[in-house]
Each structure stands twice: as C-alpha cells, then as structure tokens.
Tab-separated table of C-alpha atoms and ligand atoms in Angstrom:
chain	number	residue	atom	x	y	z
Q	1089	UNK	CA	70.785	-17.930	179.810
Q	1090	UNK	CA	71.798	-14.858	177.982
Q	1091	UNK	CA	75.103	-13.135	177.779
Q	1092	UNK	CA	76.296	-11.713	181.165
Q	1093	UNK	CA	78.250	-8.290	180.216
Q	1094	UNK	CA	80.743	-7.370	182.818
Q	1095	UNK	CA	83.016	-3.999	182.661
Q	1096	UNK	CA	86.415	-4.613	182.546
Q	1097	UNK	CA	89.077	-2.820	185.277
Q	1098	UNK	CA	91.113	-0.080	184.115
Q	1099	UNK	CA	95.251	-0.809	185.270
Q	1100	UNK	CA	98.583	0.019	184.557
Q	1101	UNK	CA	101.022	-2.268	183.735
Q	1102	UNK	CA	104.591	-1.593	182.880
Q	1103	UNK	CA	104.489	1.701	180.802
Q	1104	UNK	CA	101.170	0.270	179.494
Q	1105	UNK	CA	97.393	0.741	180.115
Q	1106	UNK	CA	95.216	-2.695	180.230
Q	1107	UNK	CA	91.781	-3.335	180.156
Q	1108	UNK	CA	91.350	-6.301	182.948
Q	1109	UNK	CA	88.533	-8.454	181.866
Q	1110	UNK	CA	89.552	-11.218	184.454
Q	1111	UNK	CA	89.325	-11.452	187.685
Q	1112	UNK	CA	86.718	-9.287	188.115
Q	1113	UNK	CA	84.776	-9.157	191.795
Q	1114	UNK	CA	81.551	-10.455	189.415
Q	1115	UNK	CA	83.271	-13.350	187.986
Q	1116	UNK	CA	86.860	-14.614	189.057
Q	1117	UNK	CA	87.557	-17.648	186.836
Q	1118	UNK	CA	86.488	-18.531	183.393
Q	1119	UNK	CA	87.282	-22.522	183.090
Q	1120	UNK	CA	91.081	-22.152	184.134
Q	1121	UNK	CA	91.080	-19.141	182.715
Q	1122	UNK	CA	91.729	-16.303	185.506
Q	1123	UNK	CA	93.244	-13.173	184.296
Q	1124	UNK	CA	92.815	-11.396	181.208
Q	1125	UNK	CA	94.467	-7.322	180.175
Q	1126	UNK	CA	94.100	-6.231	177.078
Q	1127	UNK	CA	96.952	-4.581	176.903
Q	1128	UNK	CA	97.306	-1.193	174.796
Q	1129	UNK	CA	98.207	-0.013	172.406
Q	1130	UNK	CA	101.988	1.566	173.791
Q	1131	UNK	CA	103.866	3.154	171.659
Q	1132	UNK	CA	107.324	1.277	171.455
Q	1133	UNK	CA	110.743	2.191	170.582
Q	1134	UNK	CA	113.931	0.298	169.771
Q	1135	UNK	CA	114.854	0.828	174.150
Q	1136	UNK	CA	111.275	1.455	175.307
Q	1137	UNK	CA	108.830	-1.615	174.881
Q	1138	UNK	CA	106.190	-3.363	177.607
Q	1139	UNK	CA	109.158	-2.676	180.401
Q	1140	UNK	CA	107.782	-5.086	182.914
Q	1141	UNK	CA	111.501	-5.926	184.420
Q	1142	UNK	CA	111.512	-9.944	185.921
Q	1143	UNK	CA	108.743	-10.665	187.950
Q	1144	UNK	CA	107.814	-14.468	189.659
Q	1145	UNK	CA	104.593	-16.627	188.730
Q	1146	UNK	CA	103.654	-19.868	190.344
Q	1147	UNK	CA	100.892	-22.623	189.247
Q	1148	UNK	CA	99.783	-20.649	186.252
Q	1149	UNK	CA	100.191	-20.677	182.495
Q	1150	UNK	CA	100.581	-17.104	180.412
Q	1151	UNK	CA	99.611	-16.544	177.164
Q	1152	UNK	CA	100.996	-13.861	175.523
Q	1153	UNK	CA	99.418	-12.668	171.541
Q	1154	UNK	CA	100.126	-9.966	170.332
Q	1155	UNK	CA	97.950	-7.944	167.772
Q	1156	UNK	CA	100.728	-5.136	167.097
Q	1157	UNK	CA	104.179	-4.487	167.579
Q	1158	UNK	CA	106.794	-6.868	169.026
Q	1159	UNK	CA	107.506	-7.768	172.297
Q	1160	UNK	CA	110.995	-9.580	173.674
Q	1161	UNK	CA	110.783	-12.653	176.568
Q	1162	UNK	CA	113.457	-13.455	178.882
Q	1163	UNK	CA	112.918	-15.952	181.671
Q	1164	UNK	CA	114.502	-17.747	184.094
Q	1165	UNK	CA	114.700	-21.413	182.035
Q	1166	UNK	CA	117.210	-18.750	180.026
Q	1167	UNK	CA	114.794	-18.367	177.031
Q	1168	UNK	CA	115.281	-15.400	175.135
Q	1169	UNK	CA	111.845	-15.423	172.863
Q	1170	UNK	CA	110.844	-12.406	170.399
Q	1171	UNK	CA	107.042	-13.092	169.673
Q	1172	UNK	CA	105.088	-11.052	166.822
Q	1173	UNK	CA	101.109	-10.872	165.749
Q	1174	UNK	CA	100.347	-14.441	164.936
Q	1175	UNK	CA	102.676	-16.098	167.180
Q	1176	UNK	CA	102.127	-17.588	170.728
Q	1177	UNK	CA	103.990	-17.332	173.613
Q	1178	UNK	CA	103.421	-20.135	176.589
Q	1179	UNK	CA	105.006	-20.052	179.790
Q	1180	UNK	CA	104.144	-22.844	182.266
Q	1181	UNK	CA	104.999	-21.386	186.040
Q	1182	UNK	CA	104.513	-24.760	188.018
Q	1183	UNK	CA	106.267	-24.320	191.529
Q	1184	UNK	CA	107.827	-21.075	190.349
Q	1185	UNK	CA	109.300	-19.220	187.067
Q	1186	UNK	CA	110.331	-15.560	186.650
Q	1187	UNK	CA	110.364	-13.622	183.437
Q	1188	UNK	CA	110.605	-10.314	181.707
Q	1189	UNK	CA	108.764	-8.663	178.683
Q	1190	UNK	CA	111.015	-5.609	176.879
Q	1191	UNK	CA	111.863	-3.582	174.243
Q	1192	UNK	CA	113.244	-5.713	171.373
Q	1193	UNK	CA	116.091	-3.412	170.461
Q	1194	UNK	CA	114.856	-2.475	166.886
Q	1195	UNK	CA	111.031	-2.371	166.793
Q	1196	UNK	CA	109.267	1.111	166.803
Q	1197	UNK	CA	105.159	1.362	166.591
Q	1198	UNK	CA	102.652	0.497	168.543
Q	1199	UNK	CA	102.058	-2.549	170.850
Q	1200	UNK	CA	98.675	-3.856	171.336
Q	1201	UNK	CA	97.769	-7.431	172.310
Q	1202	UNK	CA	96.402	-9.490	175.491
Q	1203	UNK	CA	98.047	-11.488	178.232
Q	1204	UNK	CA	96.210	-14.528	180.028
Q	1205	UNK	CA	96.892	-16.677	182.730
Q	1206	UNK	CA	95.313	-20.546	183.400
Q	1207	UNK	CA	95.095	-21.640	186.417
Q	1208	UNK	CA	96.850	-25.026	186.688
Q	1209	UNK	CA	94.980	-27.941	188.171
Q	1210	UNK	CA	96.334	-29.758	191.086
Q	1211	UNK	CA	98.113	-32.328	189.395
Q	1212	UNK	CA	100.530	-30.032	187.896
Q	1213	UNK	CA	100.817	-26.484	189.898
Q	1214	UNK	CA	103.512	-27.669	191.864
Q	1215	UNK	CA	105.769	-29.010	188.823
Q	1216	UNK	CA	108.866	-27.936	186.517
Q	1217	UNK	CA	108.262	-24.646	184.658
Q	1218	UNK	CA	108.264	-24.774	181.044
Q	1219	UNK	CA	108.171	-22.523	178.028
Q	1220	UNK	CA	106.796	-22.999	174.040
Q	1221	UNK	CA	106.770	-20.511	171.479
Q	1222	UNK	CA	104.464	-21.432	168.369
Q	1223	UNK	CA	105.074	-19.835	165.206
Q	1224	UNK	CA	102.349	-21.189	163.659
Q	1225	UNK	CA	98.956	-22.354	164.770
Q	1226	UNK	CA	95.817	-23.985	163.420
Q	1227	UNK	CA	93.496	-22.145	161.525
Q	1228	UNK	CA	89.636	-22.858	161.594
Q	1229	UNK	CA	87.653	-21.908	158.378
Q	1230	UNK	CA	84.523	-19.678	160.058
Q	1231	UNK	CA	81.334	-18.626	157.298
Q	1232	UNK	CA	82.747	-15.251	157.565
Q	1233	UNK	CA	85.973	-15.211	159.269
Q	1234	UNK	CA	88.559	-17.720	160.783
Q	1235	UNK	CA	89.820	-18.750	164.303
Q	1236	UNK	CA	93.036	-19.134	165.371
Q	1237	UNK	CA	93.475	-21.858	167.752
Q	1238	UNK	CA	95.808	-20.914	170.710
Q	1239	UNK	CA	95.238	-23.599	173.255
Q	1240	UNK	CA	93.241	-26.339	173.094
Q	1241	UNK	CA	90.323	-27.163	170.390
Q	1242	UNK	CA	88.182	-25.503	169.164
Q	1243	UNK	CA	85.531	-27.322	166.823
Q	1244	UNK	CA	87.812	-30.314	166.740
Q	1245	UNK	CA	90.577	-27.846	165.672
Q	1246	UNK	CA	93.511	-28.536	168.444
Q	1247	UNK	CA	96.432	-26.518	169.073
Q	1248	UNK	CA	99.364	-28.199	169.480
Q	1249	UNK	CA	100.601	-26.164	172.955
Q	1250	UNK	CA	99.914	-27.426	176.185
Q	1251	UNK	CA	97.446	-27.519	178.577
Q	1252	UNK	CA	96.763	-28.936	181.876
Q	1253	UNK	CA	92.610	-29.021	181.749
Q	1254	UNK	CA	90.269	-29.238	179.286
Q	1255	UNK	CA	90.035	-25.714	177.821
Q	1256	UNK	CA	90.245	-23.268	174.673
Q	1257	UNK	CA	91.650	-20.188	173.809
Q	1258	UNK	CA	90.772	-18.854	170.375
Q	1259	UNK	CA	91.141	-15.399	168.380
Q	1260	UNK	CA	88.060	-14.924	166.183
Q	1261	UNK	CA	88.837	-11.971	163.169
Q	1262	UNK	CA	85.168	-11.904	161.357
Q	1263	UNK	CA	84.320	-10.180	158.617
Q	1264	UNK	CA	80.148	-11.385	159.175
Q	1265	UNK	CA	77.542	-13.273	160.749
Q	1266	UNK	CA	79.576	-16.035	161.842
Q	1267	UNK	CA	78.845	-19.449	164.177
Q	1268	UNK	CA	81.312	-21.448	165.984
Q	1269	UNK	CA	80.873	-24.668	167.425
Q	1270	UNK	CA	81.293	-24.870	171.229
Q	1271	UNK	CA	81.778	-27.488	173.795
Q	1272	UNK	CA	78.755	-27.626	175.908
Q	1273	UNK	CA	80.792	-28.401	179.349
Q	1274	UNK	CA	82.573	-25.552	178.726
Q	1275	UNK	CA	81.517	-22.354	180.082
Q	1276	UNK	CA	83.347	-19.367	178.033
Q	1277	UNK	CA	84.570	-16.049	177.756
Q	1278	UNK	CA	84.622	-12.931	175.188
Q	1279	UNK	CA	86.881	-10.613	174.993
Q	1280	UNK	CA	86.919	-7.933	172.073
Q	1281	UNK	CA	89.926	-6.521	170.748
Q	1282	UNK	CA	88.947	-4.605	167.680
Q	1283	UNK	CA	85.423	-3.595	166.618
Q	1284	UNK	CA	82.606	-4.812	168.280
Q	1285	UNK	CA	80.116	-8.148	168.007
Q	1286	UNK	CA	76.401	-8.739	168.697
Q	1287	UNK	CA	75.831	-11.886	170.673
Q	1288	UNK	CA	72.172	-13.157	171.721
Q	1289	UNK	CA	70.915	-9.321	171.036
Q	1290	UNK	CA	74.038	-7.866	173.055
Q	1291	UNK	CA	77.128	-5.842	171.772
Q	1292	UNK	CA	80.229	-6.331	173.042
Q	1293	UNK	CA	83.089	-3.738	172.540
Q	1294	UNK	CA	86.358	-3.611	174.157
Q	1295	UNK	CA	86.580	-3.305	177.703
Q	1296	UNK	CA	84.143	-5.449	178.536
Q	1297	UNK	CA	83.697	-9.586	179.243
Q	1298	UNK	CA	80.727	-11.103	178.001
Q	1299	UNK	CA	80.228	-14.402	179.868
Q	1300	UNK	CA	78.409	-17.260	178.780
Q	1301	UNK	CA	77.245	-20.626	180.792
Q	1302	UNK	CA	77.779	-23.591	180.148
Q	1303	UNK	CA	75.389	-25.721	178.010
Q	1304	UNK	CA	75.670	-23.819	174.404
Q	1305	UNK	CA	76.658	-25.919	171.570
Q	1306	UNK	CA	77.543	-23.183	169.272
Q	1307	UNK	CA	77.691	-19.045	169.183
Q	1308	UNK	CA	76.571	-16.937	166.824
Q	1309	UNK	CA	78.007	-13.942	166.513
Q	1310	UNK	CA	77.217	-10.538	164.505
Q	1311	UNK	CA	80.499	-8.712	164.028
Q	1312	UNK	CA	81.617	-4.786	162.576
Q	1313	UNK	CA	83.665	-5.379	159.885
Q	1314	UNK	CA	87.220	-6.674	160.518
Q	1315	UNK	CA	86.357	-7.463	164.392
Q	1316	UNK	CA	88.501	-9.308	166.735
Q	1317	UNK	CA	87.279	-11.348	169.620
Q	1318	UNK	CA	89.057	-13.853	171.936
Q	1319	UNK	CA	87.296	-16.447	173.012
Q	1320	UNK	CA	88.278	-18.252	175.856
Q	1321	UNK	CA	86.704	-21.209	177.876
Q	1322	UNK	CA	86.906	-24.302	179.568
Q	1323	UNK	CA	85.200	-26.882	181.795
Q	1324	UNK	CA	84.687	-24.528	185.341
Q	1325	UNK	CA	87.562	-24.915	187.364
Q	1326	UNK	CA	86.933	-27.184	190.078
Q	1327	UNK	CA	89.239	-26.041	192.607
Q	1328	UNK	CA	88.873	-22.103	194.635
Q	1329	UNK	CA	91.875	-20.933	193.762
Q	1330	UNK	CA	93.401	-17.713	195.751
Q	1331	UNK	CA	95.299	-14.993	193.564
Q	1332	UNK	CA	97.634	-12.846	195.070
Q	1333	UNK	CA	99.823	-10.538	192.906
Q	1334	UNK	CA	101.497	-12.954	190.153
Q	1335	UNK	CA	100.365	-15.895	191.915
Q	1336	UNK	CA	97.934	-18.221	192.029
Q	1337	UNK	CA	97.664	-20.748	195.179
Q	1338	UNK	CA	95.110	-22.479	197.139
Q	1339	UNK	CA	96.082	-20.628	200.065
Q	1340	UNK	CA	96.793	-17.020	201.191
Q	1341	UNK	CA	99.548	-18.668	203.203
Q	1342	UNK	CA	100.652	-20.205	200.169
Q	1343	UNK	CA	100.776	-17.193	198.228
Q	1344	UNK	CA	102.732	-15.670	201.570
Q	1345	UNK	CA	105.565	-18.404	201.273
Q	1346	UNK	CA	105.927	-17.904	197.356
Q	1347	UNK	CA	106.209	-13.871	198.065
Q	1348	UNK	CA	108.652	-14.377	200.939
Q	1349	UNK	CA	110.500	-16.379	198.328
Q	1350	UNK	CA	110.548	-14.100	195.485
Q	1351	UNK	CA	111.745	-11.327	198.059
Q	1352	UNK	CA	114.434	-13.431	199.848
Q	1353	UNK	CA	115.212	-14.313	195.582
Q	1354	UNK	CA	115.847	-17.403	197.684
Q	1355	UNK	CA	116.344	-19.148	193.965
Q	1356	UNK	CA	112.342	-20.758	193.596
Q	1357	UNK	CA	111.876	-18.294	191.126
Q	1358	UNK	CA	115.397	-18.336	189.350
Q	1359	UNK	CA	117.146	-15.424	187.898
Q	1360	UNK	CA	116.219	-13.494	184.849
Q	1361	UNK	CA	119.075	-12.472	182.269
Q	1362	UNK	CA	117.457	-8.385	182.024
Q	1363	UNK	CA	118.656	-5.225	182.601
Q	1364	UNK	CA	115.473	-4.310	183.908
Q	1365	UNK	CA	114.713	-3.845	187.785
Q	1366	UNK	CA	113.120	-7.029	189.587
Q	1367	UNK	CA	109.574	-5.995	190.522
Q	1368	UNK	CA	109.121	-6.112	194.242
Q	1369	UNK	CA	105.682	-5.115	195.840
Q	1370	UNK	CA	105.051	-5.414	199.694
Q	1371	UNK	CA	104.370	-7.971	201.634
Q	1372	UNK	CA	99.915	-8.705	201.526
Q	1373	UNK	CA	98.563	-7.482	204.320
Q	1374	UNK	CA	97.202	-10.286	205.877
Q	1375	UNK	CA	100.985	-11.382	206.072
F	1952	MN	MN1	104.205	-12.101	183.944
C-alpha cells in the first residue's frame, strides 16, 4: 500500500497558528499517537511566548520539541521546565495533570516546533501523572542524515523516556536519499517540518500527514536539502478512544466527569504556579 496523504487542519492555539496533522476525520490515531500541531513559527518576546495559561489533560502523554525558540513549562507536580531545540519535554497526564507553556522571561525570536499527545493504554490512563525532561537523546547514524530518538526505538536505537505501548517518535534532519529501518507491526506517521521528502513517488511538505500501514520494514525517503520530518508510529492502538478537548477517555461521559472536574478545579487536575488565566471552554454539548 502506498502513502496515504492527508491535509492537515488549520487552528489557533495560544497566540500561535498550528498545522493539526492528528486527529483528522480521515485518520484519528496513529499507534498511540493521536494529536499532532505543528506549531508556528510565533514570534516571542521576553513576556510574550506560546501563552497557553494552565489547562487539564487526562490519560495522555505530550511531547513537546521544539525546532526554534524557547518555551517555559509549569505544571501542577510544581515543575518549572525551560526546554530548547534538541531537548524533550514528557508529561504523563494519567488520571489528571494541568500545565502551562509561556514566555521564558528573556528569549526573543521565533518559536517553531510540534506538540504530540499518546494515548495511554488501559493499564496506565488512570495512574499518577509524571513529568521527564531529556537533555540529551540518542542519535541514529542515517546514509544521509540522522534521527533523533524521542520515544521509543527506532532501528534498535531506544530512547530512554517513557512509554506505555510499543511505539516511536523520531525527528529525521536529511541531507539525501536516506532509509530507515521500521518495525513492521507498526503502522506510522510523517510529519514534515522543514523542506519537503519524496516517499514511494509522493512529496510530502508541511501541512500534511503521510500515513503508512503496517507491514514495511524500512522507508526510503528522498529529501530537499536540510529537511525535517517526524516520524511517528506504533503498533495500532487497540482500544477506541474518545477525545474531547484536552482529554482523552473511553467515554464521552468520561470526558464529561473530567471537564466537570477541571471546572469545579475540584483539585483532579491540581493547581498550576502561572500568572496566566486557567483555560475554561464550555461544557460539550452532549453534556
Ligand atoms: Mn497541554
């Protein structure tokens, strides 16, 4: 099966436009994998940065990675995290976290980079939140190029943050042809940052997802110079999950009882050290 190309949904977050690869109506879920917004770029100053003020997740894990600029993280385990290009940012929700992603007081330029959630498997979603910050991460020598291992492995390359299913995240920055070995259980994801790349006769620029079944032991891929191209996958998730606003549940009554929560700031989703405004949306309307 070729490459399945789907367009990617235009959104505002924050102060800042994203490209929303995942969910899309055409393809929810990726492996665990079940949002992706590639975010930017914002221009940033020392008070004006992302500006999302605290907001709740539940039984999800965000990756933040950042291509330019500098963001701060504040969340309700009281981390206080700055992340730059490079670096890795993993937040674990379980049964319910809250955090924040602003200016870092000093910084000025522009912020470009892409945020993903994983949905967690039953075994976990309804457990402690947790956060990791990885300065440095494993590095796989490509013919042209090299991939940076965020999650998981990735031709025996294994990050060491944590995950809940089997899975990868990876950025690829290519210079040429290039092929990476894949996991044939795993289906996968592209998403391209900067540049574009050629993949079974189709090019792939940003703004779009190019999906791929499972079943391919490797990818070949035909980049512009200096191109940059998550690539995300995992074994396909075996539970339906229901996504509702920053959460992801089994249930829209689930997702109901976490909202309720996070509007009552009954304490499930602790309290965020920000001077930002807590984000509060409505009620869904089935509720
Ligand atoms: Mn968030």
């Amino acid at each position: 099966m070729a490459i399945e190309i789907t367009d990617s949904a235009l959104a505002t977050v924050g102060i800042v436009t994203v490209r929303r690869a995942l969910p899309r109506r055409q393809r929810r879920t990726v492996g665990a994998w079940c949002f992706a917004d590639h975010m930017g770029p914002a221009d940033a100053t020392p008070t004006h940065g992302l500006d999302v003020g605290p907001h709740p997740h539940c039984g999800l894990q965000t990756v933040t990675w950042l291509t330019q600029g500098e963001v701060l993280h504040h969340d309700s385990l009281g981390t206080e995290q700055l992340i730059a290009p490079g670096q890795l940012n993993l937040m674990t929700a379980g049964r319910g976290v809250s955090h924040s992603e602003e200016a870092t007081g000093s910084y000025t330029g522009p912020i470009e980079g892409i945020q993903l959630w994983m949905a967690q498997p039953e075994a976990t979603r309804n457990g402690d939140p947790a956060f990791e910050h990885h300065a440095q991460l494993p590095v796989l020598d490509l013919p042209a190029g090299r991939a940076t291992v965020l999650v998981g492995t990735l031709a025996e390359v294994t990050s060491p943050a944590r995950i809940d299913s089997p899975m990868v995240g990876a950025e690829l920055v290519l210079d040429g042809p290039s092929t990476v070995g894949l996991d044939p259980a795993f289906e996968h994801g592209l998403v391209v940052l900067d540049g574009a790349v050629t993949v079974d006769d189709a090019p792939l620029t940003p703004g779009h997802l190019g999906y791929l079944a499972p079943g391919r032991g490797q990818l070949d891929l035909a980049p512009t110079p200096s191109a940059r191209v998550m690539l995300l996958g995992g074994e396909p998730f075996p539970e339906p999950v229901v996504m509702w606003w920053n959460y992801v549940a089994r249930s829209r009554g689930e997702a109901t009882a976490a909202h309720r929560a996070w509007l009552a700031d009954d304490g499930r989703f602790g309290t965020v050290a920000s001077e930002l405004e807590r984000v509060v949306v409505d009620l869904p309307p089935w509720a």
